[in-house]
Tab-separated table of C-alpha atoms in Angstrom:
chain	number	residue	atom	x	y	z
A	64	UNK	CA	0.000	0.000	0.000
A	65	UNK	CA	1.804	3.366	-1.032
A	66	UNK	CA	1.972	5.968	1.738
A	67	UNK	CA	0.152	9.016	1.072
A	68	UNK	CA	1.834	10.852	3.727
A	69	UNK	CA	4.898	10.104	2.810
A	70	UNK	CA	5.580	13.832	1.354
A	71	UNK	CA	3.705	15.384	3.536
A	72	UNK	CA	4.417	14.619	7.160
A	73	UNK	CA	6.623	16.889	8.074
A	74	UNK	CA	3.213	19.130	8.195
A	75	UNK	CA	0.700	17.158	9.100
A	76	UNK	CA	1.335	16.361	12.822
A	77	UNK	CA	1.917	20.001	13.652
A	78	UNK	CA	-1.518	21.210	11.338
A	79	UNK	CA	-3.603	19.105	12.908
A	80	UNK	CA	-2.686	19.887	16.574
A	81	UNK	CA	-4.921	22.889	16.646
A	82	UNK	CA	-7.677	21.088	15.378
A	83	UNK	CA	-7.824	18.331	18.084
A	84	UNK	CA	-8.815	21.160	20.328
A	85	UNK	CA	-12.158	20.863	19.614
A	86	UNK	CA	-12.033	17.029	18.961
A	87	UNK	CA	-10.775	15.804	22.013
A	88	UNK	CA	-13.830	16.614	24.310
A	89	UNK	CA	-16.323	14.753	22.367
A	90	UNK	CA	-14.414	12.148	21.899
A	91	UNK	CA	-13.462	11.572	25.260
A	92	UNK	CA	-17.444	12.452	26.053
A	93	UNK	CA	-18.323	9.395	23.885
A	94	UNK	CA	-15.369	7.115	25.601
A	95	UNK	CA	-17.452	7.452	29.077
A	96	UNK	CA	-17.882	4.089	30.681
A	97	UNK	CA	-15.711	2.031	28.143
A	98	UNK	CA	-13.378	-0.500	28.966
A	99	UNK	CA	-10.217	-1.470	27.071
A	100	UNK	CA	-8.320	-2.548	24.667
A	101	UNK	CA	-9.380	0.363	22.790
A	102	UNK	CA	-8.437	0.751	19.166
A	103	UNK	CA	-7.119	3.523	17.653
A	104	UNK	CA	-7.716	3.562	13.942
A	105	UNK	CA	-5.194	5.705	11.600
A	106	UNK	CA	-3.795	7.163	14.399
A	107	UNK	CA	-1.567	8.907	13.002
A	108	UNK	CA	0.948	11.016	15.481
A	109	UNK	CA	-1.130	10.131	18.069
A	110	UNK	CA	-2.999	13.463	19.391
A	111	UNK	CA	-6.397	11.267	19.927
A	112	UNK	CA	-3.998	8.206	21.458
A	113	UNK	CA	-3.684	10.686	24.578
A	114	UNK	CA	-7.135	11.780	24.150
A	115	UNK	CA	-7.974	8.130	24.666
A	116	UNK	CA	-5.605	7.330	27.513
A	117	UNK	CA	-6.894	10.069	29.478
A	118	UNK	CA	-10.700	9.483	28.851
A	119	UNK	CA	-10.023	5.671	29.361
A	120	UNK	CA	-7.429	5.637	31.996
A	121	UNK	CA	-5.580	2.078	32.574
A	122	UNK	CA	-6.931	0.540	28.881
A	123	UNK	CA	-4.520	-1.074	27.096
A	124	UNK	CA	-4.700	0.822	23.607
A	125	UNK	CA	-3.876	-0.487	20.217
A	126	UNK	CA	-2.948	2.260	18.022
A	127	UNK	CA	-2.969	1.325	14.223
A	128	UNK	CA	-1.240	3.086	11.473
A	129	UNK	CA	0.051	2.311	8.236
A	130	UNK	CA	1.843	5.144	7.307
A	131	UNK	CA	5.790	4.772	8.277
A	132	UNK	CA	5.683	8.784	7.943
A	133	UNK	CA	3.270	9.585	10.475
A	134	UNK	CA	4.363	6.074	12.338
A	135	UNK	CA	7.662	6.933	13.256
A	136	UNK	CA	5.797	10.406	15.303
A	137	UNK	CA	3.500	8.390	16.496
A	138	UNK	CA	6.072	5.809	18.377
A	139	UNK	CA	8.551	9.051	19.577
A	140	UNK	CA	5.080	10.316	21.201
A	141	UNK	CA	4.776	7.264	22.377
A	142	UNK	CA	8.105	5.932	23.819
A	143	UNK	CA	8.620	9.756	25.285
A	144	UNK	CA	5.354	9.013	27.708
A	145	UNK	CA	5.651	6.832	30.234
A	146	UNK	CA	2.234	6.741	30.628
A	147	UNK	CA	1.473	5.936	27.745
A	148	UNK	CA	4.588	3.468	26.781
A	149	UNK	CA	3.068	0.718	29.587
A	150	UNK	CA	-0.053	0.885	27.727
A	151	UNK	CA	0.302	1.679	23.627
A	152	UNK	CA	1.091	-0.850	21.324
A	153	UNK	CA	1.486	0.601	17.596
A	154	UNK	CA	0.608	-2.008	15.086
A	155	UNK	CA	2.189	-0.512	11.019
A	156	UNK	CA	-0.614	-2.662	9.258
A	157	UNK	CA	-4.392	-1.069	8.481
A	158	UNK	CA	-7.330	-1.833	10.712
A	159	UNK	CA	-8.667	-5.066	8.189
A	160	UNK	CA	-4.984	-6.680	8.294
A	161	UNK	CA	-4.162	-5.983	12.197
A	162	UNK	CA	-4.110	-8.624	14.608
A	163	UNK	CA	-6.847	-7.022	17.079
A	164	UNK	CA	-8.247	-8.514	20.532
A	165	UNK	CA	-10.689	-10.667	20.204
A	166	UNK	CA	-13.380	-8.402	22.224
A	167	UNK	CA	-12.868	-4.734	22.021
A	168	UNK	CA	-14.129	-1.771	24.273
A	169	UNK	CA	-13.934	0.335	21.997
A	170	UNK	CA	-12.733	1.341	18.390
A	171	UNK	CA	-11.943	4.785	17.805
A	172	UNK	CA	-11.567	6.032	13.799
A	173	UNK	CA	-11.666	9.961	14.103
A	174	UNK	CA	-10.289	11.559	10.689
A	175	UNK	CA	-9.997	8.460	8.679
A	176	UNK	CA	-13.399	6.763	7.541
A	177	UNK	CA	-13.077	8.437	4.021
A	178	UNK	CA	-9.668	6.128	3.658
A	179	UNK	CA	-12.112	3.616	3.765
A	180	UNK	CA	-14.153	2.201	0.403
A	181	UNK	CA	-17.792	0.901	0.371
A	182	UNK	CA	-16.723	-2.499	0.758
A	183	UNK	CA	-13.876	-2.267	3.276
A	184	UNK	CA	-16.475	0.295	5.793
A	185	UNK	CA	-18.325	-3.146	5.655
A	186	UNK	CA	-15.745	-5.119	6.896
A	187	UNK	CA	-15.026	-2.494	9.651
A	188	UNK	CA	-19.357	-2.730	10.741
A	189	UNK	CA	-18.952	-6.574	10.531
A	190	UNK	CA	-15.492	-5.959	12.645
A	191	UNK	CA	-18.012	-4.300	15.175
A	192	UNK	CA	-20.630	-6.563	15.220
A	193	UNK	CA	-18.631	-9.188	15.973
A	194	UNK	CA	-15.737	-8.253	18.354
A	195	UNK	CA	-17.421	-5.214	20.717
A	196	UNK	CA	-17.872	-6.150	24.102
A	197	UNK	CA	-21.181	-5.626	25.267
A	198	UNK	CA	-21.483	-1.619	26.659
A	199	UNK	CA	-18.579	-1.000	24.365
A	200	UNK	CA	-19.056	1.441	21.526
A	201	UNK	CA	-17.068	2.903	18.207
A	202	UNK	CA	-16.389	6.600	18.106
A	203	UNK	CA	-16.192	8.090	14.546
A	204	UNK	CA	-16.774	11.776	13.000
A	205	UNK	CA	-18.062	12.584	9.172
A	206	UNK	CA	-15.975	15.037	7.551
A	207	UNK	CA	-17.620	17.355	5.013
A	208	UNK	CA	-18.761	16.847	2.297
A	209	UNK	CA	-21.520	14.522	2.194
A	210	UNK	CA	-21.581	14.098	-1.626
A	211	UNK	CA	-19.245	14.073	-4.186
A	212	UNK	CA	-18.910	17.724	-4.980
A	213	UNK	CA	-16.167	20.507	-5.673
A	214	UNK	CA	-15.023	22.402	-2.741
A	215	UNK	CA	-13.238	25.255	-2.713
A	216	UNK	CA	-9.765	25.869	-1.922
A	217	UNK	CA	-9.256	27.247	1.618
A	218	UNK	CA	-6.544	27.841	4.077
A	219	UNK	CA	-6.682	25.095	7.006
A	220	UNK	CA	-3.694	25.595	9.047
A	221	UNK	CA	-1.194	28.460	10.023
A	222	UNK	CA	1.592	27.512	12.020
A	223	UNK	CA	4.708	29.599	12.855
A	224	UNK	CA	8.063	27.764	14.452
A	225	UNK	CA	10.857	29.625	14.538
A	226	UNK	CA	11.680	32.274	12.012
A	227	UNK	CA	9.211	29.784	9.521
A	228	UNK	CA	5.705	29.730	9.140
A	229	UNK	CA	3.871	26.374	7.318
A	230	UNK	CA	0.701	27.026	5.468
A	231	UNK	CA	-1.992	24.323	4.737
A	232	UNK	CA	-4.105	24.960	2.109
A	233	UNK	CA	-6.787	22.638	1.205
A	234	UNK	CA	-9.871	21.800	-2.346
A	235	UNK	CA	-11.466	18.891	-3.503
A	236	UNK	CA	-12.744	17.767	-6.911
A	237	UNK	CA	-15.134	15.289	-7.651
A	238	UNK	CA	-13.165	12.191	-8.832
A	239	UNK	CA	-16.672	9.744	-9.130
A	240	UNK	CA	-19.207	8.137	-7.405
A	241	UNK	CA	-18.892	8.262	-3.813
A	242	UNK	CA	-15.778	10.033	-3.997
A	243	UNK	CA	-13.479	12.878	-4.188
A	244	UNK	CA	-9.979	14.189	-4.267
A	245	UNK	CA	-8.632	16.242	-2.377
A	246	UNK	CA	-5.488	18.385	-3.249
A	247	UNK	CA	-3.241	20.083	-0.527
A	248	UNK	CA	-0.614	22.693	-0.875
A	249	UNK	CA	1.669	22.691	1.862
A	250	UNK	CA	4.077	26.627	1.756
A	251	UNK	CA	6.677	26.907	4.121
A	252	UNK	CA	7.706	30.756	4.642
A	253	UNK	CA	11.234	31.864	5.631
A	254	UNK	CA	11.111	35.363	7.305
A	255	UNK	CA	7.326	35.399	5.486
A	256	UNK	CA	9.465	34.854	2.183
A	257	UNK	CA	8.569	32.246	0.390
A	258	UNK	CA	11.153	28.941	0.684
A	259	UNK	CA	8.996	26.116	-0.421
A	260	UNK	CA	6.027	25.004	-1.795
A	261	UNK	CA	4.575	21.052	-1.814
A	262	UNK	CA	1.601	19.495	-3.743
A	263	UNK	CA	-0.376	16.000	-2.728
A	264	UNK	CA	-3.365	14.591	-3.482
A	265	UNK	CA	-5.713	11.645	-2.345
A	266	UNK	CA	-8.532	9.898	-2.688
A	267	UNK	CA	-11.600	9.981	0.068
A	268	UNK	CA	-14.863	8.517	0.016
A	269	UNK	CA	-17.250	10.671	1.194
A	270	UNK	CA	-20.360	9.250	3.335
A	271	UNK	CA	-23.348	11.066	5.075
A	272	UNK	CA	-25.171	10.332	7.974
A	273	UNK	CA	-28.132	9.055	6.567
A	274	UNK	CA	-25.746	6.515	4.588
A	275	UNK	CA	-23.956	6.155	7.819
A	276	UNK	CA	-26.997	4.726	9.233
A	277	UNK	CA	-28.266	2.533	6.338
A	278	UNK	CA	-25.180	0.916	6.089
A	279	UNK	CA	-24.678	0.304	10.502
A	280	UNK	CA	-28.238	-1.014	10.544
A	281	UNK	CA	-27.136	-3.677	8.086
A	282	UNK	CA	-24.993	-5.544	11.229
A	283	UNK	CA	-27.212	-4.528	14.096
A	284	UNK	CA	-25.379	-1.104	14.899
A	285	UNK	CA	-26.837	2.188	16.115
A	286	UNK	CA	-25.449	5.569	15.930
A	287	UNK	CA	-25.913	8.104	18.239
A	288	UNK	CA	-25.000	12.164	17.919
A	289	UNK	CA	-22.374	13.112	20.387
A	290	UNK	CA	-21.758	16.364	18.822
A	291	UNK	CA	-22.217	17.845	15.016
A	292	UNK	CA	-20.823	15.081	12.924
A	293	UNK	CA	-19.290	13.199	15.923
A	294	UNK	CA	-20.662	9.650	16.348
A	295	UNK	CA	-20.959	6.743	18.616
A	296	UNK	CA	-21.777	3.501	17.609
A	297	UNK	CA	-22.957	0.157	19.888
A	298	UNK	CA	-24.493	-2.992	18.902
A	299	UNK	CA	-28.334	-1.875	19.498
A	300	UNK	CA	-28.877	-5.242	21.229
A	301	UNK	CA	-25.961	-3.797	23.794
């Protein structure tokens, strides 16, 4: 599987910081009552890993990430806690290929369900159905948009380190049904002088809440609204 962070790395730990700032609380909301192992899906550097182990405190967590890019932040993160090296085990395969617990508290894919094709989101629902353990629950958010439609370039980060500042800028194209790409330009400014400038772009598959729920009532799994676009999921005979 190719990396599609590979190039882009360097910025994408330090851009998404700010953002967990208003993820973190309803995630660890959602996590209330849980039990481990809890899984971390595409968890990239790890900002929701310490979400977890504070919301869940004692769970062992299994923290799964493909990417060798955002990998080797996440294990640094890790192996600098304490904390969190007792209890963090970082597996470099993707959720379908990872050797998981048997029963799971809970499975945690914030950020990352658009990696995620028709048929393998199925696998991941039939993962659920199967392996939670009754009271535990999966904690996911939908990411705009809903359909496959054009969005508009936009500026989604602004960081300053140093004497340089690292700009995220962010569109999306319809690239077919179900699914869109999106293109990122990543500028890195040297005394606000230009010094660099990198282009990526990958796929997502885009899924809406009404979808959402079609597709979770299909293996006996309810959704429930923690916060706008923030969901958690249990068996509905839990």
């Amino acid at each position: 599987m190719a990396d599609q962070y590979e190039r882009s790395a360097e910025f994408v730990d330090v851009m998404i910081a700010p953002h967990w700032a208003a993820l973190g609380p309803p995630l660890a909301k959602a996590l209330r009552g849980v039990t481990g192992p809890v899984v971390d899906v595409g968890a990239g550097g790890g900002h929701g890993t310490r979400v977890i182990a504070e919301a869940v405190p004692a769970a062992e967590i299994v923290a799964v990430e493909p990417s060798p890019a955002l990998r080797s932040v996440l294990l640094t993160r890790v192996h600098e806690s304490a904390e969190l090296r007792d209890r963090v085990t970082v597996l470099p395969e993707g959720l379908l290929e990872a050797k998981l617990p048997q029963r799971l508290g809970a499975v945690v894919a914030m950020n990352v369900i658009g990696h995620f094709d028709p048929a393998a989101r199925q696998e991941i629902w039939a993962l659920l159905g199967e392996r939670l353990a009754p009271g535990g629950r999966a904690v996911l958010n939908l990411q705009p948009p809903a359909e496959p439609v054009a969005v508009p370039e936009s500026r989604m980060a602004d960081v300053r380190i140093g004497r340089r500042r690292y700009e995220g800028w962010a569109r999306a194209e319809p690239a077919g049904p179900g699914r869109i790409t999106w293109h990122m330009t990543y500028r890195t400014y040297h005394d606000d002088r230009l010094a660099d400038e990198l282009q990526v772009a990958y796929d997502w598959w885009v899924l809406s809440e009404q979808q959402l729920k079609v597709e979770l009532d299909g293996h006996g799994l309810v959704p429930a609204l923690v916060e706008p676009g923030v969901y958690a999921v249990d068996r509905g005979d839990a």
